[in-house]
Short mmCIF file of C-alpha atoms and ligand atoms in Angstrom, two decimals:
data_model
loop_
_atom_site.label_atom_id
_atom_site.label_comp_id
_atom_site.label_asym_id
_atom_site.label_seq_id
_atom_site.Cartn_x
_atom_site.Cartn_y
_atom_site.Cartn_z
CA MET Z 465 141.15 35.04 71.50
CA PRO Z 466 144.17 37.30 72.06
CA GLN Z 467 143.34 40.96 72.71
CA TRP Z 468 144.83 42.85 69.80
CA THR Z 469 145.46 46.58 70.15
CA VAL Z 470 145.04 46.66 66.38
CA PRO Z 471 143.30 43.65 64.85
CA LEU Z 472 143.83 42.79 61.18
CA ALA Z 473 140.18 43.50 60.44
CA ASP Z 474 137.20 44.49 62.55
CA VAL Z 475 133.45 44.27 62.06
CA VAL Z 476 131.29 46.86 63.80
CA VAL Z 477 127.56 46.19 63.51
CA PRO Z 478 125.57 49.37 64.33
CA GLU Z 479 122.38 49.08 66.41
CA GLU Z 480 120.20 49.97 63.40
CA ASP Z 481 121.59 46.95 61.52
CA ILE Z 482 120.84 44.72 64.49
CA ALA Z 483 117.30 46.15 64.54
CA ALA Z 484 116.87 45.42 60.81
CA VAL Z 485 117.99 41.82 61.37
CA ALA Z 486 115.75 41.47 64.43
CA ASP Z 487 112.79 42.65 62.32
CA VAL Z 488 113.45 39.80 59.89
CA TYR Z 489 113.40 37.29 62.74
CA ARG Z 490 110.04 38.74 63.85
CA SER Z 491 108.63 38.57 60.30
CA GLY Z 492 108.21 34.81 60.36
CA TRP Z 493 110.04 34.31 57.04
CA LEU Z 494 113.72 33.33 57.30
CA SER Z 495 114.72 31.55 54.06
CA MET Z 496 115.21 33.38 50.73
CA GLY Z 497 112.44 35.93 50.20
CA PRO Z 498 111.89 39.69 49.93
CA GLU Z 499 115.14 40.77 51.67
CA THR Z 500 117.20 38.51 49.40
CA GLU Z 501 115.39 39.78 46.31
CA ALA Z 502 115.98 43.38 47.40
CA LEU Z 503 119.68 42.71 48.09
CA GLU Z 504 120.02 41.15 44.63
CA ARG Z 505 118.34 44.15 42.96
CA GLU Z 506 120.51 46.59 44.88
CA PHE Z 507 123.70 44.63 44.18
CA ALA Z 508 122.88 44.45 40.45
CA ALA Z 509 122.31 48.22 40.43
CA TYR Z 510 125.54 48.79 42.38
CA THR Z 511 127.68 46.72 40.02
CA GLY Z 512 125.77 47.49 36.83
CA ALA Z 513 125.28 43.76 36.17
CA ALA Z 514 122.09 42.57 34.50
CA HIS Z 515 121.70 39.77 37.07
CA ALA Z 516 122.87 39.32 40.66
CA LEU Z 517 122.10 36.19 42.70
CA ALA Z 518 122.96 35.83 46.38
CA ALA Z 519 124.66 32.67 47.61
CA THR Z 520 125.49 31.10 50.94
CA ASN Z 521 129.17 32.09 50.72
CA GLY Z 522 131.83 33.21 48.27
CA THR Z 523 133.06 29.68 47.62
CA ALA Z 524 129.56 28.53 46.62
CA ALA Z 525 129.34 31.62 44.39
CA LEU Z 526 132.62 30.64 42.71
CA HIS Z 527 131.41 27.08 42.25
CA LEU Z 528 128.16 28.36 40.68
CA ILE Z 529 129.98 30.50 38.09
CA CYS Z 530 132.29 27.59 37.22
CA VAL Z 531 129.43 25.11 36.73
CA ALA Z 532 127.29 27.65 34.86
CA ALA Z 533 130.25 28.39 32.55
CA GLY Z 534 130.15 24.71 31.61
CA LEU Z 535 133.55 23.77 33.07
CA GLY Z 536 134.14 20.06 33.47
CA PRO Z 537 136.65 17.22 33.12
CA GLY Z 538 139.16 17.81 30.31
CA ASP Z 539 139.00 21.61 30.61
CA GLU Z 540 142.02 23.59 31.73
CA VAL Z 541 141.41 26.84 33.56
CA VAL Z 542 144.24 29.32 34.09
CA VAL Z 543 144.21 30.75 37.60
CA PRO Z 544 146.64 32.56 39.90
CA SER Z 545 148.27 30.52 42.65
CA MET Z 546 148.50 33.76 44.66
CA THR Z 547 144.90 33.60 45.84
CA PHE Z 548 142.79 32.09 48.58
CA VAL Z 549 142.59 28.35 47.94
CA ALA Z 550 138.80 28.51 47.34
CA THR Z 551 139.39 30.09 43.91
CA VAL Z 552 141.31 27.00 42.85
CA ASN Z 553 139.06 24.53 44.66
CA ALA Z 554 135.97 25.87 42.89
CA ILE Z 555 137.52 25.05 39.51
CA ALA Z 556 138.56 21.58 40.72
CA TYR Z 557 135.03 20.82 42.07
CA THR Z 558 133.81 20.75 38.45
CA GLY Z 559 136.45 18.21 37.39
CA ALA Z 560 138.30 20.85 35.35
CA SER Z 561 142.06 21.24 35.90
CA PRO Z 562 143.39 24.45 37.45
CA VAL Z 563 146.57 25.58 35.66
CA PHE Z 564 148.66 28.14 37.52
CA ALA Z 565 150.20 31.23 35.95
CA ASP Z 566 152.59 33.63 37.66
CA VAL Z 567 151.92 37.16 38.87
CA VAL Z 568 153.33 40.43 37.51
CA SER Z 569 155.84 41.41 40.22
CA VAL Z 570 156.39 41.24 43.99
CA THR Z 571 154.40 44.44 44.44
CA GLU Z 572 151.78 43.51 41.80
CA PRO Z 573 150.62 40.06 42.88
CA TRP Z 574 147.99 39.50 40.18
CA LEU Z 575 147.93 37.41 37.00
CA ASP Z 576 150.52 38.38 34.41
CA PRO Z 577 148.95 38.17 30.92
CA ALA Z 578 152.29 37.03 29.42
CA SER Z 579 152.51 34.18 31.93
CA VAL Z 580 148.87 33.27 31.21
CA GLU Z 581 149.63 33.16 27.49
CA SER Z 582 152.60 30.88 28.10
CA VAL Z 583 150.44 28.18 29.74
CA LEU Z 584 147.54 28.17 27.25
CA THR Z 585 146.97 24.84 25.49
CA GLU Z 586 144.26 23.53 23.15
CA ARG Z 587 142.45 22.31 26.28
CA THR Z 588 142.30 25.76 27.91
CA THR Z 589 138.68 26.90 28.10
CA ALA Z 590 138.73 29.67 30.68
CA ILE Z 591 140.77 32.20 32.64
CA MET Z 592 139.84 32.91 36.26
CA THR Z 593 141.20 36.21 37.56
CA MET Z 594 141.40 37.28 41.21
CA ALA Z 595 141.30 40.99 41.98
CA TYR Z 596 143.96 40.89 44.69
CA GLY Z 597 143.22 43.34 47.50
CA GLY Z 598 140.47 44.84 45.33
CA HIS Z 599 143.02 45.93 42.73
CA PRO Z 600 142.05 45.59 39.05
CA GLY Z 601 145.58 44.49 38.17
CA GLN Z 602 145.75 43.39 34.53
CA SER Z 603 142.00 42.59 34.30
CA GLU Z 604 141.48 44.60 31.10
CA ALA Z 605 144.44 42.97 29.33
CA LEU Z 606 143.21 39.53 30.46
CA ALA Z 607 139.69 40.27 29.21
CA GLN Z 608 141.24 41.25 25.88
CA LEU Z 609 143.35 38.08 25.79
CA ALA Z 610 140.27 35.95 26.56
CA ARG Z 611 138.34 37.60 23.72
CA GLU Z 612 141.20 37.07 21.26
CA ARG Z 613 141.61 33.41 22.17
CA GLY Z 614 137.91 32.60 22.47
CA LEU Z 615 138.25 31.81 26.18
CA ILE Z 616 135.70 32.32 28.94
CA LEU Z 617 136.67 35.00 31.47
CA LEU Z 618 135.56 34.37 35.06
CA GLU Z 619 136.35 36.71 37.95
CA ASP Z 620 136.90 36.04 41.62
CA ALA Z 621 136.03 39.54 42.82
CA ALA Z 622 135.80 38.57 46.51
CA HIS Z 623 138.11 41.49 47.43
CA ALA Z 624 136.76 43.96 44.94
CA ILE Z 625 133.27 45.14 45.88
CA GLY Z 626 133.47 48.82 45.01
CA THR Z 627 136.31 48.70 42.47
CA ARG Z 628 135.35 50.24 39.14
CA LEU Z 629 137.55 50.32 36.10
CA GLY Z 630 136.64 52.56 33.17
CA GLY Z 631 133.07 52.75 34.51
CA ARG Z 632 132.74 48.96 34.85
CA HIS Z 633 132.61 47.23 38.21
CA LEU Z 634 135.05 44.35 38.67
CA GLY Z 635 133.29 41.02 38.36
CA THR Z 636 131.37 42.25 35.30
CA LEU Z 637 134.22 42.15 32.76
CA GLY Z 638 133.69 38.54 31.69
CA LEU Z 639 130.97 35.89 31.59
CA ALA Z 640 130.38 35.91 35.35
CA GLY Z 641 131.88 37.11 38.62
CA ALA Z 642 131.74 36.00 42.26
CA TYR Z 643 131.93 37.98 45.52
CA SER Z 644 132.24 37.09 49.20
CA PHE Z 645 130.57 38.59 52.27
CA PHE Z 646 132.81 36.71 54.73
CA SER Z 647 133.36 38.56 57.99
CA ASN Z 648 136.80 39.94 57.06
CA LYS Z 649 135.70 41.24 53.63
CA ASN Z 650 134.69 44.84 52.85
CA LEU Z 651 130.99 43.93 52.82
CA ALA Z 652 130.99 41.72 55.90
CA VAL Z 653 127.90 39.69 56.70
CA GLY Z 654 129.61 36.69 58.33
CA GLU Z 655 128.96 34.11 55.64
CA GLY Z 656 127.48 35.07 52.28
CA GLY Z 657 128.27 35.70 48.65
CA MET Z 658 126.94 36.89 45.30
CA VAL Z 659 127.28 36.04 41.63
CA VAL Z 660 126.75 38.47 38.75
CA THR Z 661 126.38 38.02 35.01
CA ASP Z 662 124.93 39.88 32.03
CA ASP Z 663 124.06 36.59 30.34
CA ASP Z 664 120.38 35.64 30.78
CA ALA Z 665 120.96 31.91 30.20
CA VAL Z 666 123.89 31.76 32.64
CA ALA Z 667 121.80 33.62 35.23
CA ALA Z 668 118.88 31.21 34.77
CA ARG Z 669 121.21 28.24 35.13
CA MET Z 670 122.80 29.64 38.31
CA ARG Z 671 119.36 30.30 39.76
CA LEU Z 672 118.45 26.63 39.22
CA LEU Z 673 121.78 25.29 40.49
CA ARG Z 674 121.56 27.40 43.65
CA SER Z 675 118.44 25.59 44.78
CA HIS Z 676 118.67 21.87 43.97
CA GLY Z 677 117.96 22.34 40.25
CA MET Z 678 114.29 22.87 41.18
CA THR Z 679 112.12 24.89 38.84
CA THR Z 680 110.30 26.78 41.64
CA LEU Z 681 111.32 28.18 45.03
CA THR Z 682 109.64 27.68 48.41
CA TRP Z 683 109.05 31.46 48.33
CA ASP Z 684 107.16 31.22 45.01
CA ARG Z 685 105.02 28.40 46.37
CA HIS Z 686 104.42 30.31 49.62
CA ARG Z 687 103.09 33.24 47.61
CA GLY Z 688 100.83 30.90 45.63
CA HIS Z 689 102.78 31.57 42.42
CA ALA Z 690 103.53 27.89 41.91
CA SER Z 691 102.42 24.59 43.32
CA ALA Z 692 104.53 21.89 41.67
CA TYR Z 693 108.14 21.72 40.58
CA ASP Z 694 110.47 19.69 38.43
CA VAL Z 695 114.17 19.02 39.04
CA VAL Z 696 116.11 19.66 35.85
CA GLU Z 697 119.75 20.00 36.99
CA LEU Z 698 121.98 18.32 39.55
CA GLY Z 699 121.87 21.37 41.80
CA PHE Z 700 123.00 22.37 45.26
CA ASN Z 701 121.67 24.19 48.27
CA TYR Z 702 123.70 27.41 47.96
CA ARG Z 703 121.00 29.76 49.22
CA ILE Z 704 121.49 32.69 51.60
CA ASP Z 705 118.91 33.46 54.31
CA GLU Z 706 116.86 36.56 55.04
CA PRO Z 707 118.66 37.84 58.16
CA ARG Z 708 121.99 37.83 56.34
CA ALA Z 709 120.44 39.44 53.26
CA ALA Z 710 118.99 42.19 55.47
CA LEU Z 711 122.41 42.83 57.04
CA GLY Z 712 124.02 42.80 53.59
CA ARG Z 713 121.60 45.49 52.36
CA ARG Z 714 122.49 47.80 55.26
CA ARG Z 715 126.20 47.32 54.71
CA LEU Z 716 125.96 47.76 50.93
CA ALA Z 717 124.31 51.15 51.48
CA ARG Z 718 127.38 52.26 53.48
CA LEU Z 719 130.03 50.52 51.42
CA ASP Z 720 131.20 53.52 49.38
CA ASP Z 721 131.78 55.50 52.60
CA ASP Z 722 133.63 52.54 54.13
CA ASN Z 723 135.80 52.15 51.02
CA ALA Z 724 136.53 55.89 50.94
CA ARG Z 725 137.79 55.59 54.52
CA ARG Z 726 139.97 52.63 53.47
CA ALA Z 727 141.35 54.75 50.62
CA GLU Z 728 142.37 57.47 53.12
CA LEU Z 729 144.06 54.90 55.36
CA ASP Z 730 145.83 53.37 52.35
CA ALA Z 731 147.19 56.76 51.24
CA ARG Z 732 148.28 57.56 54.79
CA TYR Z 733 150.08 54.20 55.19
CA ARG Z 734 152.02 54.95 51.99
CA GLU Z 735 152.99 58.39 53.24
CA LEU Z 736 154.14 57.14 56.65
CA LEU Z 737 156.01 54.11 55.32
CA ALA Z 738 157.62 55.90 52.37
CA GLY Z 739 161.02 56.38 53.95
CA VAL Z 740 161.15 53.16 55.96
CA ASP Z 741 164.12 50.96 55.07
CA GLY Z 742 163.45 47.25 54.57
CA LEU Z 743 159.98 47.26 53.04
CA THR Z 744 158.04 48.26 49.94
CA PRO Z 745 154.28 48.90 50.06
CA ALA Z 746 152.57 46.68 47.45
CA LEU Z 747 149.41 47.21 45.35
CA PRO Z 748 150.29 50.62 43.85
CA PRO Z 749 147.27 52.91 43.49
CA VAL Z 750 145.86 53.56 40.02
CA GLU Z 751 145.33 57.16 38.92
CA GLY Z 752 141.64 58.00 38.68
CA VAL Z 753 140.41 54.52 39.65
CA ARG Z 754 138.27 53.89 42.74
CA LEU Z 755 139.54 50.81 44.55
CA ALA Z 756 137.98 48.68 47.28
CA HIS Z 757 141.30 48.67 49.25
CA HIS Z 758 140.48 45.32 50.79
CA LEU Z 759 144.09 44.71 51.90
CA PHE Z 760 147.18 46.75 52.66
CA THR Z 761 150.28 44.63 52.12
CA ILE Z 762 154.00 45.31 52.32
CA VAL Z 763 156.87 43.30 50.87
CA LEU Z 764 159.90 42.88 53.11
CA ASP Z 765 163.37 43.16 51.62
CA GLU Z 766 165.05 39.85 50.84
CA GLY Z 767 166.81 38.43 53.88
CA ILE Z 768 164.50 39.93 56.50
CA ASP Z 769 163.10 37.27 58.84
CA ARG Z 770 159.35 37.58 58.25
CA ALA Z 771 158.29 35.28 61.08
CA ARG Z 772 160.33 37.33 63.53
CA PHE Z 773 158.97 40.61 62.09
CA ARG Z 774 155.40 39.40 62.53
CA GLU Z 775 156.09 38.08 66.02
CA THR Z 776 157.52 41.48 67.08
CA LEU Z 777 154.32 43.17 65.88
CA ALA Z 778 152.16 40.55 67.60
CA VAL Z 779 153.91 41.18 70.93
CA ARG Z 780 152.94 44.86 70.57
CA GLY Z 781 149.34 43.84 69.92
CA VAL Z 782 149.39 44.41 66.17
CA GLN Z 783 147.86 41.53 64.22
CA THR Z 784 149.25 40.73 60.78
CA SER Z 785 148.61 38.01 58.23
CA VAL Z 786 149.94 36.51 55.03
CA HIS Z 787 147.68 36.68 51.96
CA TYR Z 788 148.44 34.05 50.82
CA PRO Z 789 150.49 30.91 51.09
CA PRO Z 790 150.50 30.12 47.33
CA ALA Z 791 147.93 27.48 46.32
CA HIS Z 792 150.51 25.45 44.36
CA ARG Z 793 152.44 24.93 47.63
CA PHE Z 794 149.51 23.03 49.19
CA SER Z 795 149.62 19.22 48.81
CA ILE Z 796 146.19 19.13 47.18
CA HIS Z 797 147.20 21.48 44.33
CA ALA Z 798 150.92 20.66 44.08
CA THR Z 799 152.36 21.00 40.58
CA ASP Z 800 155.69 21.13 38.74
CA ALA Z 801 154.88 24.64 37.53
CA GLU Z 802 157.55 27.21 38.37
CA LEU Z 803 156.07 30.40 39.78
CA PRO Z 804 159.06 32.33 41.09
CA ILE Z 805 157.33 35.68 41.59
CA THR Z 806 154.35 34.06 43.32
CA ASP Z 807 156.79 32.22 45.59
CA ALA Z 808 158.75 35.41 46.36
CA TYR Z 809 155.58 37.32 47.24
CA GLY Z 810 154.32 34.36 49.28
CA GLU Z 811 157.55 34.40 51.31
CA ARG Z 812 158.05 38.15 51.76
CA ALA Z 813 154.59 39.75 51.91
CA VAL Z 814 152.90 40.82 55.13
CA THR Z 815 149.32 42.10 55.42
CA LEU Z 816 148.94 45.02 57.84
CA PRO Z 817 145.66 45.91 59.59
CA MET Z 818 143.10 47.67 57.36
CA PHE Z 819 139.42 48.22 58.13
CA ALA Z 820 136.96 51.08 57.72
CA THR Z 821 136.66 51.78 61.46
CA MET Z 822 140.43 51.85 62.04
CA THR Z 823 141.48 55.02 63.90
CA ILE Z 824 144.46 57.25 63.11
CA GLU Z 825 145.89 56.27 66.54
CA GLN Z 826 145.64 52.59 65.60
CA GLN Z 827 147.33 53.24 62.28
CA ASP Z 828 150.11 55.22 63.97
CA GLU Z 829 150.61 52.30 66.36
CA VAL Z 830 150.99 49.89 63.40
CA VAL Z 831 153.53 52.17 61.72
CA GLU Z 832 155.49 52.58 64.98
CA ALA Z 833 155.49 48.80 65.48
CA VAL Z 834 156.68 48.24 61.91
CA ARG Z 835 159.54 50.73 62.32
CA ALA Z 836 160.56 49.20 65.64
CA ALA Z 837 160.39 45.66 64.26
CA LEU Z 838 162.61 46.55 61.32
CA GLY Z 839 165.08 48.18 63.68
CA VAL Z 840 165.19 45.00 65.77
CA THR Z 841 165.57 42.67 62.81
CA ALA Z 842 168.11 44.83 60.98
CA GLY Z 843 170.96 42.74 62.37
CA ALA Z 844 169.35 39.57 61.03
CA ARG Z 845 169.52 40.75 57.44
CA GLY Z 846 171.63 38.64 55.20
C1 PLP P 1652 137.17 35.03 50.93
C2 PLP P 1652 137.57 34.57 49.60
C3 PLP P 1652 136.92 33.51 48.96
C4 PLP P 1652 135.93 32.63 49.63
O1 PLP P 1652 134.82 33.29 50.10
P1 PLP P 1652 134.00 32.63 51.30
O2 PLP P 1652 132.83 33.56 51.41
O3 PLP P 1652 134.86 32.65 52.52
O4 PLP P 1652 133.60 31.26 50.91
C5 PLP P 1652 137.30 33.20 47.67
N1 PLP P 1652 138.28 33.87 47.04
C6 PLP P 1652 138.94 34.88 47.63
C7 PLP P 1652 140.01 35.58 46.88
C8 PLP P 1652 138.63 35.24 48.93
O5 PLP P 1652 139.31 36.22 49.53
#
């Protein structure tokens, strides 16, 4: 691995977290049990959802909400192309067809309700939103549109743990929401995820689907609460394990502090980059709304060579990324749909380092590197 002066994201696991995980290994019970149940209770309380169920990763969580929503062959589901491909894959796993809609603007890379409306057909059954960078975007307008049209609203809230809008946590605006605990996410466990819903039947169905469609869990049988089981659904093994649940609980308890630190870094980036020619910071803050600040992205002016810009930063030890190559540009999801704003963002956006333990010195180094890189590439502007 290259030694970055400033990595894109960083995970620091304090000794007390390691001790909590070690205790689980000493307990003699590793598969879903008391730690998982506690994490689910705490996550439900944190988001205000009636039900929270942990899953093995965010993709499995997305698949669970799609299956539990009843998606299947013949259904069309409107989804952004400007997302991680797993959002789109999860819809396709069910046999339903993902239908792409465009995003609002090159600094607001989330679903545009007008574009969503323009692709609705009589086969549309659901809208899947993605809270880009933890930003609520047009979630409320999309929830309203879904209600008006009798469509199911599903939320990929992988970036948005900690974002609340009008008192509601993202992921709880529609029928069900999914979250990821992947190692570069705000609540980093390594691999892990969560689903939430207020609907008792959907929750019961997801609980079954998560564990082979079996009517009892190993944990229930271990505690003598059940001895036999039936299999009533074609389910999966999408369970988390106890060590990861224990780590997730520790990190959830600190998440608001971590997100507050991200908010400070976000505001400081905006201040320092305000006068810099050649770029526009994306994801504008929302007055009075607490955001997860999962990503900090900038959009380069048209004509700036992005590959060269990123390479110049890399040489200085500053890691960057692109979130995301649009899904409709991958062979597997290729379509005739025209998504000009998604394409423009996909070509011009750069993700700068952002993590709760980032120091001011590291942030200054990123800003210096960005300024220098734009100076160097100025001649290459067309
Ligand atoms: C990370 C991510 C996922 C997938 O989560 P995993 O836990 O890696 O499976 C899905 N959607 C979005 C938007 C993501 O960022």
